[in-house]
Amino acid sequence: MGGTLLAVLAAAVLLAGVSRRLDVSAPLALVVVGLAASAIPGFGAVELDPELVLNVILPPLLWSAGLESSYVTMRQHIRPIGLLAVGLPLATTLAVGFVAFHTVPELTVAAALTLGAIVAPPDAVSATAVGRRLGLPRQIMTLLGGESLLNDATALTAYKVALAAAIGASASWRTGLATFGLAVAGGLVVGLAVGWLIAFIRYRLDDPLVESAIGLIAPFVIYLIAEEIHGSGVLAVVVAALILGQHSTRAGYATRLQDDAVWKALQLILESFAFLMIGLQLPEVVHELTGIPFLTIAVSSVAVLATVIVVRIVWVFVFAYTPRLLIKRVRENEPRPGPAEVFVLAWAGMRGVVSLAAAFGVPLTTLSGDAFPGRPQLVFLTFVVVVGTLLLHGLTLPWVIRHFCVRGDDAQQDALAEAAAQDKAARAAAERLDELLEEQRASGTALRDGAAAVLQKWNTARRNAAWERLGRSEEELGESPASAFRRLRLEMLAAERATFIAERDAGNIDDEVLRSVLRGLDLEEATLNRR
């Protein structure tokens, strides 16, 4: 089994690389390839282990997303994010539970609500990838990112409560609500406590390698601690990641560069593996339906999938405009969203591997020893919702964005804000340089070889570069001084790098020396190429 999973992992990364090269949505391509592979006669089923997803794949993905999220921005949009990440999953749980209970005869109320909680949380990976490529406004991207961070915690906590009732572990819904409250409180406490503790330790080590190592194991430790005390491991990981992300400015530059590279690579690996595994589950899911009438499966599939889609559209539109009619503060402080922007947000409701893992995690029997009511249908309906939303929304979302011309001017605004900040920072740097020069003159020492003049010119060039990017293109104005400096310095760096490599090949310097000097050149090139 280990060899099979390793083969799937390697294939997933390779397919993701090809998709990125061809500018195709990697999640959609991986799901389609997985479905096609699973349909090949004689292809062995690759079983999705729910423990692998919930304990190994989910924590680092949540952690990575939390590190990249902005706590300040999320706090500014706390009301719409809360409605999407808390209210919408609960509403979806109830609506799908109601529809499933009336379309699948084998499901009890608790089992139907379990299905509702399973399919409630959208996975924003595909949506944010499409939105980033097509230039969606930042507010929509913020809402999608904030929703994807927190909705798993809401849905999985509701899943725990409904599942406990379905298998007979919970005597009443009052007990279930207490369980829900304990999970939320436990997740918040663990996330806050461990997050602050890790931040306190990491930023006093001054050792980038150890700091990154702590960051790699942190999501798993936090998740397990929270789950052990019956808290929400998902919520704990998200809260801790937001704390670490907010305080990442206190880390050294080497730690930030290292963390960024490590987490981006790990995120690509885990996401690719998860989406390919979704498609590969088709044989096992279909196999469990033996003996169930086709008409029942068809009707319930259409009904549940339609409910998931319609509930999101109705919820998003209602809570985009209703609060403006009822609350004066909302009307005064929040701009009125356009219908096109609201529809794009409502249409970005793709489900992912978390839903499938939760479905496969439903036990075969209840505590009394009876078969879990309607488990084969529950698993199949989850598969239908996941694959259906991924293909329907994923394939049409780019067209919807282009058709409604939903674009943001964030790039120009960011460039203007950066130029203003760079100007202010350059002025502060110039003032500090003048202070240092004055202190040296007062002490009877002075910088040699025109070092002060070089620094002043360098600072002025950095100050002007951001403003130059705001004007017309280089094709219109010709090459700017900053661009000429960058082009020439990159050529010089390439010559230096080639010389160092030749010296190593000739045996004049050791590989360790080469790696050391190349790191310095790489950091300078990264600075020049940050655009």
Short mmCIF file of C-alpha atoms in Angstrom, two decimals:
data_model
loop_
_atom_site.label_atom_id
_atom_site.label_comp_id
_atom_site.label_asym_id
_atom_site.label_seq_id
_atom_site.Cartn_x
_atom_site.Cartn_y
_atom_site.Cartn_z
CA MET A 1 0.00 0.00 0.00
CA GLY A 2 2.88 2.33 0.82
CA GLY A 3 4.35 1.84 -2.64
CA THR A 4 0.99 2.59 -4.26
CA LEU A 5 0.57 5.83 -2.32
CA LEU A 6 4.11 6.85 -3.21
CA ALA A 7 3.35 6.22 -6.89
CA VAL A 8 0.17 8.30 -6.61
CA LEU A 9 2.14 11.08 -4.90
CA ALA A 10 4.79 11.14 -7.62
CA ALA A 11 2.17 11.08 -10.39
CA ALA A 12 0.22 13.87 -8.70
CA VAL A 13 3.23 16.20 -8.47
CA LEU A 14 4.17 15.46 -12.08
CA LEU A 15 0.62 16.15 -13.32
CA ALA A 16 0.47 19.35 -11.26
CA GLY A 17 3.72 20.50 -12.85
CA VAL A 18 2.39 19.82 -16.35
CA SER A 19 -0.87 21.65 -15.53
CA ARG A 20 1.01 24.69 -14.27
CA ARG A 21 3.17 24.64 -17.36
CA LEU A 22 0.09 24.57 -19.60
CA ASP A 23 -1.73 27.16 -17.44
CA VAL A 24 -4.53 24.69 -16.68
CA SER A 25 -6.30 24.43 -13.32
CA ALA A 26 -4.27 21.73 -11.57
CA PRO A 27 -7.06 20.58 -9.17
CA LEU A 28 -9.49 20.02 -12.05
CA ALA A 29 -6.90 18.28 -14.19
CA LEU A 30 -5.93 15.97 -11.33
CA VAL A 31 -9.55 15.03 -10.57
CA VAL A 32 -10.28 14.31 -14.23
CA VAL A 33 -7.12 12.21 -14.63
CA GLY A 34 -8.00 10.33 -11.45
CA LEU A 35 -11.51 9.59 -12.72
CA ALA A 36 -10.15 8.46 -16.08
CA ALA A 37 -7.54 6.21 -14.45
CA SER A 38 -10.07 4.65 -12.10
CA ALA A 39 -12.29 3.75 -15.07
CA ILE A 40 -9.55 1.69 -16.73
CA PRO A 41 -10.48 -2.04 -16.58
CA GLY A 42 -8.28 -3.91 -14.13
CA PHE A 43 -7.09 -0.73 -12.40
CA GLY A 44 -6.60 -1.46 -8.71
CA ALA A 45 -8.58 0.71 -6.31
CA VAL A 46 -6.51 3.13 -4.22
CA GLU A 47 -8.27 3.49 -0.89
CA LEU A 48 -8.47 6.91 0.72
CA ASP A 49 -7.54 6.59 4.39
CA PRO A 50 -9.55 9.22 6.32
CA GLU A 51 -6.95 9.27 9.11
CA LEU A 52 -4.27 10.12 6.55
CA VAL A 53 -6.29 13.08 5.29
CA LEU A 54 -7.49 14.45 8.63
CA ASN A 55 -4.25 13.92 10.59
CA VAL A 56 -1.53 14.27 7.94
CA ILE A 57 -2.80 16.28 4.96
CA LEU A 58 -5.29 18.72 6.47
CA PRO A 59 -3.19 20.27 9.32
CA PRO A 60 -0.25 21.46 7.16
CA LEU A 61 -2.59 22.78 4.45
CA LEU A 62 -4.53 24.79 7.03
CA TRP A 63 -1.27 25.95 8.60
CA SER A 64 0.13 27.11 5.26
CA ALA A 65 -3.08 28.98 4.41
CA GLY A 66 -3.13 30.58 7.87
CA LEU A 67 0.46 31.79 7.57
CA GLU A 68 -0.38 33.52 4.27
CA SER A 69 -3.61 35.07 5.57
CA SER A 70 -3.84 38.56 6.97
CA TYR A 71 -5.31 38.74 10.46
CA VAL A 72 -5.82 42.49 10.02
CA THR A 73 -7.72 42.07 6.76
CA MET A 74 -9.79 39.20 8.12
CA ARG A 75 -10.73 41.28 11.16
CA GLN A 76 -11.89 44.07 8.86
CA HIS A 77 -14.20 41.59 7.09
CA ILE A 78 -15.18 39.58 10.15
CA ARG A 79 -18.93 39.87 9.53
CA PRO A 80 -19.07 38.47 5.97
CA ILE A 81 -16.36 35.90 6.73
CA GLY A 82 -18.29 34.77 9.81
CA LEU A 83 -21.47 34.41 7.79
CA LEU A 84 -19.66 32.36 5.14
CA ALA A 85 -17.47 30.28 7.43
CA VAL A 86 -19.89 29.64 10.30
CA GLY A 87 -23.44 30.44 9.23
CA LEU A 88 -23.32 28.94 5.73
CA PRO A 89 -21.89 25.51 6.72
CA LEU A 90 -24.54 25.17 9.45
CA ALA A 91 -27.30 26.23 7.04
CA THR A 92 -25.99 23.77 4.43
CA THR A 93 -25.90 21.01 7.06
CA LEU A 94 -29.56 21.55 7.93
CA ALA A 95 -30.78 21.96 4.34
CA VAL A 96 -28.91 18.94 2.95
CA GLY A 97 -29.94 16.90 5.97
CA PHE A 98 -33.59 17.71 5.33
CA VAL A 99 -33.38 16.87 1.61
CA ALA A 100 -31.34 13.69 2.15
CA PHE A 101 -33.71 12.43 4.84
CA HIS A 102 -36.63 12.70 2.41
CA THR A 103 -34.85 11.27 -0.65
CA VAL A 104 -32.81 8.43 0.87
CA PRO A 105 -35.14 6.06 2.79
CA GLU A 106 -32.29 4.36 4.71
CA LEU A 107 -31.01 7.55 6.34
CA THR A 108 -32.11 8.52 9.85
CA VAL A 109 -32.33 12.20 10.81
CA ALA A 110 -28.92 12.07 12.49
CA ALA A 111 -27.34 10.23 9.54
CA ALA A 112 -28.83 12.76 7.09
CA LEU A 113 -27.42 15.63 9.14
CA THR A 114 -24.07 13.84 9.16
CA LEU A 115 -24.16 13.92 5.36
CA GLY A 116 -25.08 17.61 5.48
CA ALA A 117 -22.07 18.40 7.69
CA ILE A 118 -19.79 16.34 5.45
CA VAL A 119 -20.61 18.27 2.25
CA ALA A 120 -20.93 21.66 3.94
CA PRO A 121 -17.34 23.02 3.76
CA PRO A 122 -16.15 24.35 0.37
CA ASP A 123 -12.49 23.99 -0.58
CA ALA A 124 -11.28 27.31 -1.95
CA VAL A 125 -8.05 25.99 -3.50
CA SER A 126 -9.45 25.83 -7.03
CA ALA A 127 -11.43 29.06 -6.69
CA THR A 128 -8.53 31.12 -5.34
CA ALA A 129 -6.20 29.74 -8.01
CA VAL A 130 -8.62 30.80 -10.74
CA GLY A 131 -9.31 34.14 -9.06
CA ARG A 132 -5.64 34.94 -8.65
CA ARG A 133 -4.93 34.13 -12.29
CA LEU A 134 -7.85 36.23 -13.59
CA GLY A 135 -7.37 39.16 -11.20
CA LEU A 136 -10.41 38.95 -8.93
CA PRO A 137 -10.81 41.91 -6.55
CA ARG A 138 -8.93 41.48 -3.30
CA GLN A 139 -12.11 41.64 -1.22
CA ILE A 140 -13.49 38.52 -2.93
CA MET A 141 -10.15 36.75 -2.52
CA THR A 142 -10.09 37.71 1.16
CA LEU A 143 -13.59 36.35 1.70
CA LEU A 144 -12.78 33.09 -0.08
CA GLY A 145 -9.54 32.68 1.87
CA GLY A 146 -11.12 33.49 5.22
CA GLU A 147 -14.03 31.18 4.52
CA SER A 148 -11.78 28.26 3.58
CA LEU A 149 -9.74 28.72 6.74
CA LEU A 150 -12.64 28.56 9.17
CA ASN A 151 -15.42 26.59 7.48
CA ASP A 152 -13.66 23.25 7.97
CA ALA A 153 -13.68 23.84 11.72
CA THR A 154 -17.42 24.60 11.70
CA ALA A 155 -18.37 21.69 9.45
CA LEU A 156 -16.15 19.07 11.10
CA THR A 157 -17.36 20.09 14.54
CA ALA A 158 -20.98 19.75 13.37
CA TYR A 159 -19.97 16.42 11.81
CA LYS A 160 -18.73 15.18 15.21
CA VAL A 161 -22.01 16.10 16.86
CA ALA A 162 -24.24 14.57 14.15
CA LEU A 163 -22.12 11.43 13.89
CA ALA A 164 -22.22 10.91 17.65
CA ALA A 165 -26.01 11.05 17.52
CA ALA A 166 -26.14 8.73 14.51
CA ILE A 167 -24.09 5.97 16.16
CA GLY A 168 -25.80 6.36 19.53
CA ALA A 169 -22.95 8.03 21.45
CA SER A 170 -25.01 11.13 22.20
CA ALA A 171 -28.21 10.80 24.20
CA SER A 172 -29.74 14.14 23.22
CA TRP A 173 -29.22 17.18 21.04
CA ARG A 174 -28.49 19.19 24.18
CA THR A 175 -25.48 16.95 24.72
CA GLY A 176 -24.57 17.48 21.08
CA LEU A 177 -24.64 21.25 21.46
CA ALA A 178 -22.44 20.95 24.54
CA THR A 179 -20.01 18.87 22.50
CA PHE A 180 -20.02 21.56 19.81
CA GLY A 181 -19.29 24.27 22.36
CA LEU A 182 -16.49 22.23 23.94
CA ALA A 183 -14.89 21.64 20.54
CA VAL A 184 -14.93 25.35 19.68
CA ALA A 185 -13.66 26.46 23.09
CA GLY A 186 -10.98 23.77 23.18
CA GLY A 187 -9.76 24.64 19.70
CA LEU A 188 -9.54 28.35 20.52
CA VAL A 189 -7.69 27.78 23.81
CA VAL A 190 -5.17 25.34 22.33
CA GLY A 191 -4.61 27.49 19.25
CA LEU A 192 -4.02 30.65 21.27
CA ALA A 193 -1.85 29.02 23.93
CA VAL A 194 0.35 26.92 21.66
CA GLY A 195 0.50 29.61 18.98
CA TRP A 196 1.86 32.20 21.40
CA LEU A 197 4.23 29.62 22.91
CA ILE A 198 5.68 28.70 19.52
CA ALA A 199 6.02 32.37 18.60
CA PHE A 200 7.82 33.05 21.90
CA ILE A 201 10.26 30.17 21.33
CA ARG A 202 10.90 30.61 17.61
CA TYR A 203 11.74 34.29 17.64
CA ARG A 204 14.28 33.89 20.43
CA LEU A 205 16.28 31.11 18.81
CA ASP A 206 17.95 33.12 16.03
CA ASP A 207 18.46 29.84 14.18
CA PRO A 208 16.58 29.70 10.84
CA LEU A 209 16.98 25.95 10.43
CA VAL A 210 15.53 25.11 13.84
CA GLU A 211 12.81 27.74 13.48
CA SER A 212 11.64 26.20 10.19
CA ALA A 213 11.81 22.70 11.69
CA ILE A 214 9.55 23.80 14.56
CA GLY A 215 7.15 25.31 12.06
CA LEU A 216 6.99 22.02 10.13
CA ILE A 217 5.95 19.91 13.11
CA ALA A 218 3.77 22.57 14.77
CA PRO A 219 0.49 21.92 12.86
CA PHE A 220 0.55 18.20 13.63
CA VAL A 221 1.28 18.74 17.33
CA ILE A 222 -1.38 21.42 17.70
CA TYR A 223 -3.99 19.32 15.89
CA LEU A 224 -3.33 16.26 18.05
CA ILE A 225 -3.34 18.23 21.32
CA ALA A 226 -6.69 19.83 20.50
CA GLU A 227 -8.24 16.52 19.42
CA GLU A 228 -6.99 14.80 22.59
CA ILE A 229 -8.95 17.23 24.77
CA HIS A 230 -11.99 16.90 22.45
CA GLY A 231 -11.43 20.34 20.96
CA SER A 232 -11.45 21.26 17.29
CA GLY A 233 -8.00 20.47 15.91
CA VAL A 234 -8.82 22.36 12.73
CA LEU A 235 -9.73 25.54 14.62
CA ALA A 236 -6.64 25.23 16.83
CA VAL A 237 -4.31 24.97 13.83
CA VAL A 238 -5.95 27.94 12.09
CA VAL A 239 -5.77 30.18 15.18
CA ALA A 240 -2.11 29.31 15.84
CA ALA A 241 -1.19 29.84 12.17
CA LEU A 242 -2.80 33.28 12.16
CA ILE A 243 -0.75 34.21 15.23
CA LEU A 244 2.51 32.99 13.66
CA GLY A 245 1.68 34.68 10.36
CA GLN A 246 0.92 37.99 12.05
CA HIS A 247 4.25 37.88 13.93
CA SER A 248 6.37 36.60 11.04
CA THR A 249 7.86 40.08 10.70
CA ARG A 250 9.80 39.40 13.89
CA ALA A 251 11.63 36.49 12.27
CA GLY A 252 14.90 36.94 10.41
CA TYR A 253 15.07 37.26 6.65
CA ALA A 254 16.59 33.76 6.28
CA THR A 255 13.71 32.18 8.20
CA ARG A 256 11.10 33.97 6.10
CA LEU A 257 12.77 32.99 2.82
CA GLN A 258 13.16 29.41 3.96
CA ASP A 259 9.61 29.09 5.30
CA ASP A 260 8.13 30.55 2.13
CA ALA A 261 9.93 28.06 -0.11
CA VAL A 262 9.28 25.04 2.11
CA TRP A 263 5.57 25.67 2.62
CA LYS A 264 4.87 26.46 -1.03
CA ALA A 265 6.47 23.18 -2.09
CA LEU A 266 4.70 21.19 0.64
CA GLN A 267 1.37 22.80 -0.22
CA LEU A 268 1.76 21.84 -3.90
CA ILE A 269 2.58 18.22 -2.97
CA LEU A 270 -0.29 17.74 -0.54
CA GLU A 271 -2.93 19.49 -2.65
CA SER A 272 -1.92 17.56 -5.78
CA PHE A 273 -2.05 14.25 -3.92
CA ALA A 274 -5.46 15.06 -2.42
CA PHE A 275 -7.13 16.01 -5.70
CA LEU A 276 -5.76 13.01 -7.57
CA MET A 277 -7.00 10.74 -4.77
CA ILE A 278 -10.50 12.18 -5.16
CA GLY A 279 -10.76 10.88 -8.72
CA LEU A 280 -9.26 7.51 -7.82
CA GLN A 281 -12.04 6.74 -5.31
CA LEU A 282 -14.68 6.05 -8.00
CA PRO A 283 -14.38 2.20 -8.04
CA GLU A 284 -14.69 1.84 -4.27
CA VAL A 285 -17.60 4.28 -4.05
CA VAL A 286 -19.55 2.54 -6.83
CA HIS A 287 -18.80 -0.90 -5.41
CA GLU A 288 -20.61 -0.08 -2.17
CA LEU A 289 -23.86 0.67 -4.04
CA THR A 290 -24.56 -2.97 -4.93
CA GLY A 291 -28.27 -3.74 -4.61
CA ILE A 292 -29.47 -0.13 -4.32
CA PRO A 293 -32.05 0.97 -6.98
CA PHE A 294 -30.62 3.25 -9.64
CA LEU A 295 -33.63 5.60 -9.53
CA THR A 296 -33.17 6.22 -5.80
CA ILE A 297 -29.49 7.02 -6.29
CA ALA A 298 -30.18 9.29 -9.28
CA VAL A 299 -32.92 11.28 -7.56
CA SER A 300 -31.02 11.71 -4.32
CA SER A 301 -27.82 12.68 -6.18
CA VAL A 302 -29.52 15.43 -8.14
CA ALA A 303 -31.44 16.64 -5.10
CA VAL A 304 -28.41 16.82 -2.77
CA LEU A 305 -26.10 18.40 -5.35
CA ALA A 306 -28.74 21.00 -6.28
CA THR A 307 -29.36 21.76 -2.60
CA VAL A 308 -25.65 22.38 -1.95
CA ILE A 309 -25.43 24.78 -4.89
CA VAL A 310 -28.72 26.61 -4.32
CA VAL A 311 -28.24 27.07 -0.57
CA ARG A 312 -24.89 28.79 -1.16
CA ILE A 313 -26.29 31.11 -3.84
CA VAL A 314 -29.32 32.06 -1.77
CA TRP A 315 -27.28 32.52 1.42
CA VAL A 316 -24.63 34.69 -0.22
CA PHE A 317 -27.16 36.97 -1.95
CA VAL A 318 -29.42 37.29 1.10
CA PHE A 319 -26.60 38.20 3.48
CA ALA A 320 -24.86 40.43 0.97
CA TYR A 321 -27.82 42.81 0.86
CA THR A 322 -30.18 42.16 3.80
CA PRO A 323 -27.83 43.53 6.51
CA ARG A 324 -27.57 46.75 4.51
CA LEU A 325 -31.33 47.17 4.72
CA LEU A 326 -31.54 46.46 8.44
CA ILE A 327 -28.30 47.85 9.92
CA LYS A 328 -27.33 51.48 9.45
CA ARG A 329 -23.68 50.92 10.38
CA VAL A 330 -23.30 48.40 7.55
CA ARG A 331 -24.79 50.84 5.03
CA GLU A 332 -22.47 53.62 6.14
CA ASN A 333 -19.20 51.68 6.50
CA GLU A 334 -19.33 49.00 3.81
CA PRO A 335 -19.57 49.68 0.06
CA ARG A 336 -22.50 48.04 -1.67
CA PRO A 337 -21.30 44.95 -3.55
CA GLY A 338 -22.36 44.56 -7.14
CA PRO A 339 -24.51 41.57 -8.19
CA ALA A 340 -21.72 40.26 -10.41
CA GLU A 341 -19.22 40.17 -7.54
CA VAL A 342 -21.77 38.49 -5.28
CA PHE A 343 -22.57 35.84 -7.90
CA VAL A 344 -18.88 35.04 -8.43
CA LEU A 345 -18.51 34.53 -4.68
CA ALA A 346 -21.64 32.37 -4.62
CA TRP A 347 -20.44 30.28 -7.57
CA ALA A 348 -17.06 29.49 -5.97
CA GLY A 349 -18.39 26.61 -3.88
CA MET A 350 -16.21 23.66 -4.87
CA ARG A 351 -15.91 20.84 -2.35
CA GLY A 352 -12.69 18.94 -1.74
CA VAL A 353 -10.92 16.04 -0.12
CA VAL A 354 -11.94 16.95 3.45
CA SER A 355 -15.54 16.02 2.63
CA LEU A 356 -14.52 12.67 1.15
CA ALA A 357 -12.27 11.89 4.11
CA ALA A 358 -15.09 12.64 6.53
CA ALA A 359 -17.46 10.39 4.54
CA PHE A 360 -15.02 7.48 4.50
CA GLY A 361 -14.49 8.04 8.22
CA VAL A 362 -18.13 7.18 8.99
CA PRO A 363 -18.05 3.82 10.83
CA LEU A 364 -19.60 0.71 9.33
CA THR A 365 -21.71 0.03 12.43
CA THR A 366 -23.33 1.93 15.28
CA LEU A 367 -22.51 1.31 18.94
CA SER A 368 -25.35 -1.21 19.12
CA GLY A 369 -23.71 -3.33 16.40
CA ASP A 370 -26.23 -2.49 13.68
CA ALA A 371 -25.07 -1.32 10.26
CA PHE A 372 -24.72 2.45 9.99
CA PRO A 373 -27.96 3.64 8.32
CA GLY A 374 -27.45 4.39 4.64
CA ARG A 375 -23.64 4.51 4.72
CA PRO A 376 -23.14 3.44 1.05
CA GLN A 377 -25.51 6.17 -0.15
CA LEU A 378 -23.88 8.70 2.18
CA VAL A 379 -20.42 8.00 0.75
CA PHE A 380 -21.66 8.04 -2.85
CA LEU A 381 -23.60 11.29 -2.41
CA THR A 382 -20.51 12.91 -0.93
CA PHE A 383 -18.52 11.79 -3.97
CA VAL A 384 -21.19 13.21 -6.29
CA VAL A 385 -21.12 16.59 -4.51
CA VAL A 386 -17.31 16.80 -4.47
CA VAL A 387 -16.77 15.82 -8.08
CA GLY A 388 -19.91 17.62 -9.30
CA THR A 389 -18.99 20.96 -7.73
CA LEU A 390 -15.35 20.68 -8.75
CA LEU A 391 -16.23 20.09 -12.39
CA LEU A 392 -19.29 22.36 -12.63
CA HIS A 393 -17.92 25.37 -10.75
CA GLY A 394 -14.30 24.78 -11.67
CA LEU A 395 -14.92 24.61 -15.41
CA THR A 396 -17.38 27.51 -15.53
CA LEU A 397 -15.91 29.91 -12.96
CA PRO A 398 -13.34 31.42 -15.35
CA TRP A 399 -16.11 32.04 -17.91
CA VAL A 400 -18.33 33.61 -15.24
CA ILE A 401 -15.54 35.95 -14.13
CA ARG A 402 -14.79 37.02 -17.70
CA HIS A 403 -18.47 37.28 -18.69
CA PHE A 404 -19.33 39.61 -15.81
CA CYS A 405 -16.00 41.47 -16.11
CA VAL A 406 -15.25 41.06 -12.40
CA ARG A 407 -11.81 42.57 -12.15
CA GLY A 408 -10.00 44.45 -9.44
CA ASP A 409 -7.65 47.43 -9.68
CA ASP A 410 -5.66 46.16 -6.72
CA ALA A 411 -2.41 45.92 -8.69
CA GLN A 412 -2.37 49.65 -9.50
CA GLN A 413 -3.43 50.58 -5.98
CA ASP A 414 -0.76 48.29 -4.53
CA ALA A 415 1.89 49.84 -6.75
CA LEU A 416 0.88 53.34 -5.63
CA ALA A 417 0.84 52.33 -1.97
CA GLU A 418 4.21 50.59 -2.33
CA ALA A 419 5.73 53.63 -4.03
CA ALA A 420 4.52 55.90 -1.23
CA ALA A 421 5.80 53.51 1.43
CA GLN A 422 9.13 53.06 -0.39
CA ASP A 423 9.49 56.83 -0.58
CA LYS A 424 8.86 57.15 3.15
CA ALA A 425 11.23 54.27 3.93
CA ALA A 426 13.96 55.76 1.74
CA ARG A 427 13.61 59.09 3.52
CA ALA A 428 13.95 57.33 6.87
CA ALA A 429 17.03 55.47 5.60
CA ALA A 430 18.57 58.74 4.34
CA GLU A 431 17.95 60.42 7.70
CA ARG A 432 19.56 57.49 9.52
CA LEU A 433 22.58 57.61 7.20
CA ASP A 434 22.97 61.35 7.89
CA GLU A 435 22.82 60.68 11.64
CA LEU A 436 25.53 58.01 11.38
CA LEU A 437 27.75 60.25 9.27
CA GLU A 438 27.32 63.09 11.77
CA GLU A 439 28.22 60.77 14.65
CA GLN A 440 31.36 59.62 12.83
CA ARG A 441 32.41 63.19 12.05
CA ALA A 442 31.90 64.14 15.67
CA SER A 443 34.08 61.24 16.78
CA GLY A 444 36.85 62.18 14.33
CA THR A 445 36.37 59.23 11.99
CA ALA A 446 34.99 59.16 8.48
CA LEU A 447 33.97 56.61 5.89
CA ARG A 448 36.56 55.98 3.20
CA ASP A 449 36.37 55.43 -0.55
CA GLY A 450 33.15 57.34 -0.98
CA ALA A 451 31.04 54.71 0.80
CA ALA A 452 28.55 57.38 1.91
CA ALA A 453 28.09 58.60 -1.66
CA VAL A 454 27.50 55.06 -2.91
CA LEU A 455 24.90 54.42 -0.22
CA GLN A 456 23.13 57.68 -0.97
CA LYS A 457 22.93 56.88 -4.68
CA TRP A 458 21.68 53.36 -3.95
CA ASN A 459 19.00 54.69 -1.63
CA THR A 460 17.87 57.27 -4.17
CA ALA A 461 17.64 54.61 -6.89
CA ARG A 462 15.45 52.41 -4.68
CA ARG A 463 13.25 55.39 -3.85
CA ASN A 464 12.76 56.28 -7.51
CA ALA A 465 12.25 52.72 -8.77
CA ALA A 466 8.79 52.30 -7.21
CA TRP A 467 7.58 55.59 -8.72
CA GLU A 468 8.97 54.64 -12.14
CA ARG A 469 6.81 51.50 -12.15
CA LEU A 470 3.67 53.65 -11.90
CA GLY A 471 4.23 55.44 -15.19
CA ARG A 472 4.01 54.29 -18.76
CA SER A 473 5.63 51.07 -19.89
CA GLU A 474 9.29 50.82 -20.83
CA GLU A 475 8.22 50.33 -24.46
CA GLU A 476 6.83 53.88 -24.36
CA LEU A 477 9.44 55.63 -22.22
CA GLY A 478 12.52 53.56 -22.86
CA GLU A 479 14.51 51.75 -20.21
CA SER A 480 14.43 53.47 -16.82
CA PRO A 481 17.61 53.91 -14.77
CA ALA A 482 16.40 51.35 -12.22
CA SER A 483 15.66 48.81 -14.98
CA ALA A 484 19.04 49.39 -16.57
CA PHE A 485 20.72 48.88 -13.21
CA ARG A 486 18.79 45.64 -12.68
CA ARG A 487 19.59 44.30 -16.15
CA LEU A 488 23.29 45.05 -15.89
CA ARG A 489 23.60 43.74 -12.34
CA LEU A 490 21.88 40.47 -13.31
CA GLU A 491 24.40 40.01 -16.11
CA MET A 492 27.23 40.65 -13.65
CA LEU A 493 25.76 38.12 -11.21
CA ALA A 494 25.54 35.50 -13.96
CA ALA A 495 29.22 36.07 -14.79
CA GLU A 496 30.19 35.80 -11.11
CA ARG A 497 28.20 32.62 -10.70
CA ALA A 498 29.76 31.02 -13.78
CA THR A 499 33.25 31.90 -12.51
CA PHE A 500 32.63 30.39 -9.07
CA ILE A 501 31.29 27.18 -10.64
CA ALA A 502 34.30 26.96 -12.96
CA GLU A 503 36.60 27.39 -9.96
CA ARG A 504 34.84 24.54 -8.19
CA ASP A 505 35.05 22.32 -11.27
CA ALA A 506 38.77 23.08 -11.51
CA GLY A 507 39.26 22.00 -7.92
CA ASN A 508 40.27 25.45 -6.67
CA ILE A 509 37.42 25.80 -4.19
CA ASP A 510 35.37 23.27 -2.27
CA ASP A 511 31.62 22.63 -2.77
CA GLU A 512 30.92 24.06 0.67
CA VAL A 513 32.61 27.32 -0.33
CA LEU A 514 30.65 27.33 -3.59
CA ARG A 515 27.31 26.88 -1.79
CA SER A 516 28.16 29.74 0.56
CA VAL A 517 28.98 32.25 -2.18
CA LEU A 518 26.08 31.12 -4.37
CA ARG A 519 23.66 31.76 -1.51
CA GLY A 520 24.82 35.38 -1.39
CA LEU A 521 24.42 35.75 -5.15
CA ASP A 522 21.01 34.04 -5.05
CA LEU A 523 19.73 36.39 -2.34
CA GLU A 524 20.84 39.43 -4.34
CA GLU A 525 19.23 38.03 -7.50
CA ALA A 526 16.03 37.32 -5.57
CA THR A 527 15.99 40.95 -4.46
CA LEU A 528 16.44 42.18 -8.02
CA ASN A 529 13.82 39.78 -9.37
CA ARG A 530 11.18 40.22 -6.67
CA ARG A 531 8.94 41.68 -9.37
#
